mmCIF file of C-alpha atoms in Angstrom:
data_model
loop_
_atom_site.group_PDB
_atom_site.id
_atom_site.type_symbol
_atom_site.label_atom_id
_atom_site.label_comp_id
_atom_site.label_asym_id
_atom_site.label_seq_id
_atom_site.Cartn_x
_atom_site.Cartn_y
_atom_site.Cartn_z
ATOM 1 C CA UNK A 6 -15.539 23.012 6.322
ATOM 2 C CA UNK A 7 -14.700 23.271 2.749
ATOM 3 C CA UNK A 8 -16.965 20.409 0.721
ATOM 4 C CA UNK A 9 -14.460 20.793 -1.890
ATOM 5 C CA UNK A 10 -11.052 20.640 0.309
ATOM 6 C CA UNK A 11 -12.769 17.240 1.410
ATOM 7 C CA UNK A 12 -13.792 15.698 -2.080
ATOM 8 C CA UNK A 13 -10.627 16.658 -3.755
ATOM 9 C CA UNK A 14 -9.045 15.341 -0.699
ATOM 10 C CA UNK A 15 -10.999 11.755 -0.933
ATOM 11 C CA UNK A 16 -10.502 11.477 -4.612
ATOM 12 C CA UNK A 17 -7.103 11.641 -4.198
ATOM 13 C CA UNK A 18 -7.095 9.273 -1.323
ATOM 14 C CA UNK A 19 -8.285 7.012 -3.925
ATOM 15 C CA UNK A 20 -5.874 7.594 -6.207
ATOM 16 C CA UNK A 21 -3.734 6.996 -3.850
ATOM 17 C CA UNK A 22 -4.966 3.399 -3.402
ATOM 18 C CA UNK A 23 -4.941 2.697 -7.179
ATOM 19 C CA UNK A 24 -1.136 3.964 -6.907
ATOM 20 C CA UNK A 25 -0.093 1.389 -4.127
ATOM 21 C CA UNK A 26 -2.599 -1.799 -5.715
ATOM 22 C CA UNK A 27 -1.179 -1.656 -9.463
ATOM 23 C CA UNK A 28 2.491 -1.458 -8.612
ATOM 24 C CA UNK A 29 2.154 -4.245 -6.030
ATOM 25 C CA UNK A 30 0.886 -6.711 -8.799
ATOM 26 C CA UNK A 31 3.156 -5.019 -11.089
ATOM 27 C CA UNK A 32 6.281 -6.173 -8.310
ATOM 28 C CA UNK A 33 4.778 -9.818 -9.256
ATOM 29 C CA UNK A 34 4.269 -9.435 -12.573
ATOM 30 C CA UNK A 35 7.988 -8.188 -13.261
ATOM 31 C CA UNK A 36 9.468 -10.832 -11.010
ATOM 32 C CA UNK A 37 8.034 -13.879 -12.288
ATOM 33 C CA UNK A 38 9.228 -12.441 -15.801
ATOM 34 C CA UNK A 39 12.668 -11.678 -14.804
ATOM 35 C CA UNK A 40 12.780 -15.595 -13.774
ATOM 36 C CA UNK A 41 11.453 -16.359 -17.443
ATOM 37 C CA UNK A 42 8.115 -17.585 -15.643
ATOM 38 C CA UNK A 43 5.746 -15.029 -17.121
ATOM 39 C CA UNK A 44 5.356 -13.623 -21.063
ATOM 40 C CA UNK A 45 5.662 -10.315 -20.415
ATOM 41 C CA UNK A 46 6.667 -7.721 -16.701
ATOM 42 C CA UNK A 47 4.197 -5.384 -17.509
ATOM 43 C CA UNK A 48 1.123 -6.979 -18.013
ATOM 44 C CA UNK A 49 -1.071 -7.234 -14.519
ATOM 45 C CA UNK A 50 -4.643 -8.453 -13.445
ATOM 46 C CA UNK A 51 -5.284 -5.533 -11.890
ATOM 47 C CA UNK A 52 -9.150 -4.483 -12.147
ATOM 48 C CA UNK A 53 -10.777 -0.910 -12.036
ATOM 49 C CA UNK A 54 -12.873 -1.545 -9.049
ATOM 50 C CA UNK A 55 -9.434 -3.457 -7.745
ATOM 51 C CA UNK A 56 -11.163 -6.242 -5.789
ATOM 52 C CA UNK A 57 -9.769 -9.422 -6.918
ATOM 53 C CA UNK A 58 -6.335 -7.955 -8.795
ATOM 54 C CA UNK A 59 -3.322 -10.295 -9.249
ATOM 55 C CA UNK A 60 -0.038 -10.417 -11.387
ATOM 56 C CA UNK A 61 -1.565 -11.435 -14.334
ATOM 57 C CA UNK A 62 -0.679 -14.931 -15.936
ATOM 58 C CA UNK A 63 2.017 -16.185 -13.936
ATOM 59 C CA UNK A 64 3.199 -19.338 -14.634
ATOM 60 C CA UNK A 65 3.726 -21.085 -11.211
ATOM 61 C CA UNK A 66 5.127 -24.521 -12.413
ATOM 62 C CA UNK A 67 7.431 -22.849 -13.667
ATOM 63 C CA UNK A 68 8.536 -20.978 -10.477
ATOM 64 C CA UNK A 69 8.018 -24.142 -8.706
ATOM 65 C CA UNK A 70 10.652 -25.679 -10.953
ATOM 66 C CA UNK A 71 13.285 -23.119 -10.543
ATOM 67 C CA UNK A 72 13.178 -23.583 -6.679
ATOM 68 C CA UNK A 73 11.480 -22.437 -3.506
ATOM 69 C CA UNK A 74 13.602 -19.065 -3.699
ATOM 70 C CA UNK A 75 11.728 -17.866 -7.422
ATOM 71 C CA UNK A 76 7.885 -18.824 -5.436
ATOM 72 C CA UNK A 77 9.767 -16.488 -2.340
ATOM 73 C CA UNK A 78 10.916 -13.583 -4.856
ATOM 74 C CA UNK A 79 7.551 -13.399 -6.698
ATOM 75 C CA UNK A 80 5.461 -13.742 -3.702
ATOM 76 C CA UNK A 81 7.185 -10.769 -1.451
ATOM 77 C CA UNK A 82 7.981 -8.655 -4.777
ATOM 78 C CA UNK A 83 4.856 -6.925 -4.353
ATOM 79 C CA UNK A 84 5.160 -6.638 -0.694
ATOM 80 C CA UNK A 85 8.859 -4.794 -1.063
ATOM 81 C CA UNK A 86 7.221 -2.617 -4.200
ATOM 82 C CA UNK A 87 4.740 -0.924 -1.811
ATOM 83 C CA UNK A 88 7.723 -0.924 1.510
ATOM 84 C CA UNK A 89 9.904 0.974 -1.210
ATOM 85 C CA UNK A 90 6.716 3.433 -2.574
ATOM 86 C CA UNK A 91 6.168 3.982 1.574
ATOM 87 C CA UNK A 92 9.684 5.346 1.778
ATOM 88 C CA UNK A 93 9.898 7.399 -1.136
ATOM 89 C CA UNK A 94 7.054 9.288 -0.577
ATOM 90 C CA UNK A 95 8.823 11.729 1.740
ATOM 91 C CA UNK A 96 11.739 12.259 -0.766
ATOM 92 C CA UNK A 97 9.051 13.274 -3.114
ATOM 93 C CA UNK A 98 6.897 15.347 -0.698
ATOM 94 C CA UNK A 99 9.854 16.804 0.835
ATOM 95 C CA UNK A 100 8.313 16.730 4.141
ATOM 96 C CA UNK A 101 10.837 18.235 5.952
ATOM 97 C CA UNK A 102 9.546 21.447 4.402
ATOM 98 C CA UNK A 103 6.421 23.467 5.491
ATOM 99 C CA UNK A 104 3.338 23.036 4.553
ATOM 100 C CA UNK A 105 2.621 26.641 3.077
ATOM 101 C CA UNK A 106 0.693 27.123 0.176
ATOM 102 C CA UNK A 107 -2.022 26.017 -1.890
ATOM 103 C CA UNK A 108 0.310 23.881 -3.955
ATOM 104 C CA UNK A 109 2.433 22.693 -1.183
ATOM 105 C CA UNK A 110 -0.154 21.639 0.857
ATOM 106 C CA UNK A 111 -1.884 19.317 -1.691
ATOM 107 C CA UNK A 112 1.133 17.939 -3.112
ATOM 108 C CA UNK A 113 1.921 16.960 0.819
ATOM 109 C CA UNK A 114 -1.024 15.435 1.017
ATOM 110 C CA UNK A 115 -1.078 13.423 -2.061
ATOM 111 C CA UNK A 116 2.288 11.772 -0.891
ATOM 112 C CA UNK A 117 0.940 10.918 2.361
ATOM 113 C CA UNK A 118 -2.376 9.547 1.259
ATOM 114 C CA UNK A 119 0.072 7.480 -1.363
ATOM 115 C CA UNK A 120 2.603 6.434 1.975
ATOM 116 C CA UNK A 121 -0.603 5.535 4.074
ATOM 117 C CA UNK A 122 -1.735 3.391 1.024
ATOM 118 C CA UNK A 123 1.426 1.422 0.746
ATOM 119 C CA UNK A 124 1.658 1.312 4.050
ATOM 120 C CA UNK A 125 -1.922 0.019 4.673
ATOM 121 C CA UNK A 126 -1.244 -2.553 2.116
ATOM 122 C CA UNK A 127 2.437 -3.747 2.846
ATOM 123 C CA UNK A 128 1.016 -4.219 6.818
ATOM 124 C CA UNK A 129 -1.969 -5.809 5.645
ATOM 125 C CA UNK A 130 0.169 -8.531 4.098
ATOM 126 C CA UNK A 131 2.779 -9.005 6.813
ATOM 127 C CA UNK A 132 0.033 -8.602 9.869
ATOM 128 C CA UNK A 133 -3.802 -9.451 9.292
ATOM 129 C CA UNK A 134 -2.549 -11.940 6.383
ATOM 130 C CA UNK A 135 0.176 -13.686 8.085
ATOM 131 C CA UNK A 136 -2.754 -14.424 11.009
ATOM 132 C CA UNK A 137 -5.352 -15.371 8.130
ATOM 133 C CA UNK A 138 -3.038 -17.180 5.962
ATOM 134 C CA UNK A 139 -4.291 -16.312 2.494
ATOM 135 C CA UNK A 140 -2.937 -15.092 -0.690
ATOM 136 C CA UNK A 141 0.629 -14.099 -0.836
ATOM 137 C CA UNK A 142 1.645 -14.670 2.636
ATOM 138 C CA UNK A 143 0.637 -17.897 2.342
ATOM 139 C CA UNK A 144 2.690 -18.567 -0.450
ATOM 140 C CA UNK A 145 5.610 -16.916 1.607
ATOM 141 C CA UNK A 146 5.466 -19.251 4.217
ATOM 142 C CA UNK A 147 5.709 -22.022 2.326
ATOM 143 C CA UNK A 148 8.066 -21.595 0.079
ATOM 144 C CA UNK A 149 10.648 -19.825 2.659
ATOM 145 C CA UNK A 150 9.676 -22.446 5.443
ATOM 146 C CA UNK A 151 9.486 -19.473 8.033
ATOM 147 C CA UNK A 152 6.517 -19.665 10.558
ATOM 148 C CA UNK A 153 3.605 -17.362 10.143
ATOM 149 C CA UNK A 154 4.199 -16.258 13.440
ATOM 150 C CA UNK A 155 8.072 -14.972 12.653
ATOM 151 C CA UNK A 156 6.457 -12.995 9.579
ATOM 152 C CA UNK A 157 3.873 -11.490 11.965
ATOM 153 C CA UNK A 158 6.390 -10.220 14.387
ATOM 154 C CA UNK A 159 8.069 -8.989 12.014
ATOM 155 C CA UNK A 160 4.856 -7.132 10.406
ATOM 156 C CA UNK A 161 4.169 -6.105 13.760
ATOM 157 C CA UNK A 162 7.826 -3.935 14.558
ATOM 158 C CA UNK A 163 7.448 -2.857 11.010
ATOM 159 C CA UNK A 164 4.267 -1.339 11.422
ATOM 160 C CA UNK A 165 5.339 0.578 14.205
ATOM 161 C CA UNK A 166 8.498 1.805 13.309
ATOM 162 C CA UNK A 167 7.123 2.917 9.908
ATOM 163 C CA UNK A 168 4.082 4.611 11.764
ATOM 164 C CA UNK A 169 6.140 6.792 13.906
ATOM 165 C CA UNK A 170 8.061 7.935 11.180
ATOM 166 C CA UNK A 171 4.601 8.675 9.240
ATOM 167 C CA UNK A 172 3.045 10.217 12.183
ATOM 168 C CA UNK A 173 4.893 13.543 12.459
ATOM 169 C CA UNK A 174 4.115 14.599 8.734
ATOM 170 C CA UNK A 175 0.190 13.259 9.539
ATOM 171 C CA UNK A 176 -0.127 16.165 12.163
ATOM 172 C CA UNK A 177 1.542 18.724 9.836
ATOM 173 C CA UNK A 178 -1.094 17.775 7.195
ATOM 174 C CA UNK A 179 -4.049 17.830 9.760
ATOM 175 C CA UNK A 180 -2.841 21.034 11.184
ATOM 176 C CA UNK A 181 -2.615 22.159 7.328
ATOM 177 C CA UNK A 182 -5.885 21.367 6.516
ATOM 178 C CA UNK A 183 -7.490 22.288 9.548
ATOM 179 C CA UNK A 184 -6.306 25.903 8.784
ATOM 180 C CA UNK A 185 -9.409 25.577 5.731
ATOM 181 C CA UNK A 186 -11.970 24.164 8.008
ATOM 182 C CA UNK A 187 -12.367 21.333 10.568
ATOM 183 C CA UNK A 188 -10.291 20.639 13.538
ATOM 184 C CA UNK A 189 -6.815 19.220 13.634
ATOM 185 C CA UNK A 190 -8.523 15.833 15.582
ATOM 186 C CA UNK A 191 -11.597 15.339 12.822
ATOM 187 C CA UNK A 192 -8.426 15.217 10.059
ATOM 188 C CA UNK A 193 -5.756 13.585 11.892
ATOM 189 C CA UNK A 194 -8.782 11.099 12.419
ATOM 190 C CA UNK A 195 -9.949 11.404 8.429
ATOM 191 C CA UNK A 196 -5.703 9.727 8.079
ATOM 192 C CA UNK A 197 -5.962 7.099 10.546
ATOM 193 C CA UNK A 198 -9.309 6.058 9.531
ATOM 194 C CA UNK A 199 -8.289 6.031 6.151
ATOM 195 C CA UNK A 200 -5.170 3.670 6.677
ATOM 196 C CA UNK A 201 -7.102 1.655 8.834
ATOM 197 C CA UNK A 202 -9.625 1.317 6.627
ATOM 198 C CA UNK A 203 -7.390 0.052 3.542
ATOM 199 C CA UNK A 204 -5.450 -2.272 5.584
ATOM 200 C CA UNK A 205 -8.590 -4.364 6.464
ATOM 201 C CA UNK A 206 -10.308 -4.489 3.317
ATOM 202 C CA UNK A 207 -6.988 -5.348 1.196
ATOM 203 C CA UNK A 208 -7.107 -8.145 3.876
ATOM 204 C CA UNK A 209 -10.658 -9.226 3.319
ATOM 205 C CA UNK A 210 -10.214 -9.607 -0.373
ATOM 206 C CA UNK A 211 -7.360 -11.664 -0.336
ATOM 207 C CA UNK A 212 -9.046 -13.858 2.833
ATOM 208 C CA UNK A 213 -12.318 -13.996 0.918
ATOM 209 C CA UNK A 214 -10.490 -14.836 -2.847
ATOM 210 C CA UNK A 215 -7.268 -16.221 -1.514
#
């Protein structure tokens, strides 16, 4: 296997992360201030090491006085940010087209690492979150009165409709890849665990922190 193929392939996969973290807080940031609740849209908590990130300085009385639907809109802004990231990463890959090249073949997998983050992290929210209820979720629940478990189910369909459509371009990049070096199972495995492995930990910090 290529050592370099794989580190260029995990620092991107952190990128990717980055990419899917700071415009979720920035979906926050941008709707509280829209609502007049915040000082500025593009001013976020978000930290280099990215445990603990938030919106920045929200001001929640506020939202609290303008109604249960400006605490809905601020809490699942960041949520729809990464669900709108997921499906624009194809448009930007172009998936549809083959994976040939040098070029081609990292810029497909630097939109899939990005969908997998947003994914990861927009399924982390509506799944492991609305179980645990912590951090935005929670405030979803409460200030749209709709049980956790409605929100789950819902996480739950979404997660597998959006992972079928995600899984065909997955196996083109493992095949890809596999061309350099490693077999098509150790990188469609490298994806999955990688997804997985986002998804729980963007879960743990906002269980741990709330």
């Amino acid at each position: 296997m290529d050592r370099r193929r794989l580190v260029l392939l995990v620092f991107l996969a952190g990128a990717a992360v980055y990419l899917a973290v700071w415009p979720h807080e920035l979906g926050h940031a941008a709707a509280a201030w829209l609502q007049g609740c915040k000082a500025d849209g593009w001013r976020t908590g978000t930290r280099w090491y990215l445990w603990g990130s938030q919106g920045g300085d929200v001001d929640f009385g506020c939202l609290a006085r303008r109604g249960r639907g400006a605490l809905a809109l601020t809490a699942l802004a960041g949520i729809a940010v990464n669900l709108v990231q997921t499906g624009l990463a194809p448009l930007l890959g172009a998936w549809w087209r083959p994976a040939s090249g040098e070029r081609r073949t990292w810029w497909l997998a630097a939109t899939l690492l990005w969908a997998l983050a947003n994914y990861a992290e927009a399924i982390s929210y509506l799944v492991l979150n609305s179980l645990w209820l912590k951090s935005d979720m929670a405030g979803v629940v409460a200030s749209t009165g709709i049980s956790r478990w409605i929100w789950f189910t819902a996480g739950i369909l979404a997660a597998g409709l959006i992972a079928r459509g995600l899984l065909p371009v997955l196996k083109k990049m493992a095949g890809a890849l596999a061309g350099a070096g490693g077999s098509v199972r150790f990188w469609t495995g490298f994806f999955l665990f990688y997804s997985a492995g986002v998804g729980l930990i963007a879960a743990v910090n906002r269980a741990v922190l709330g």
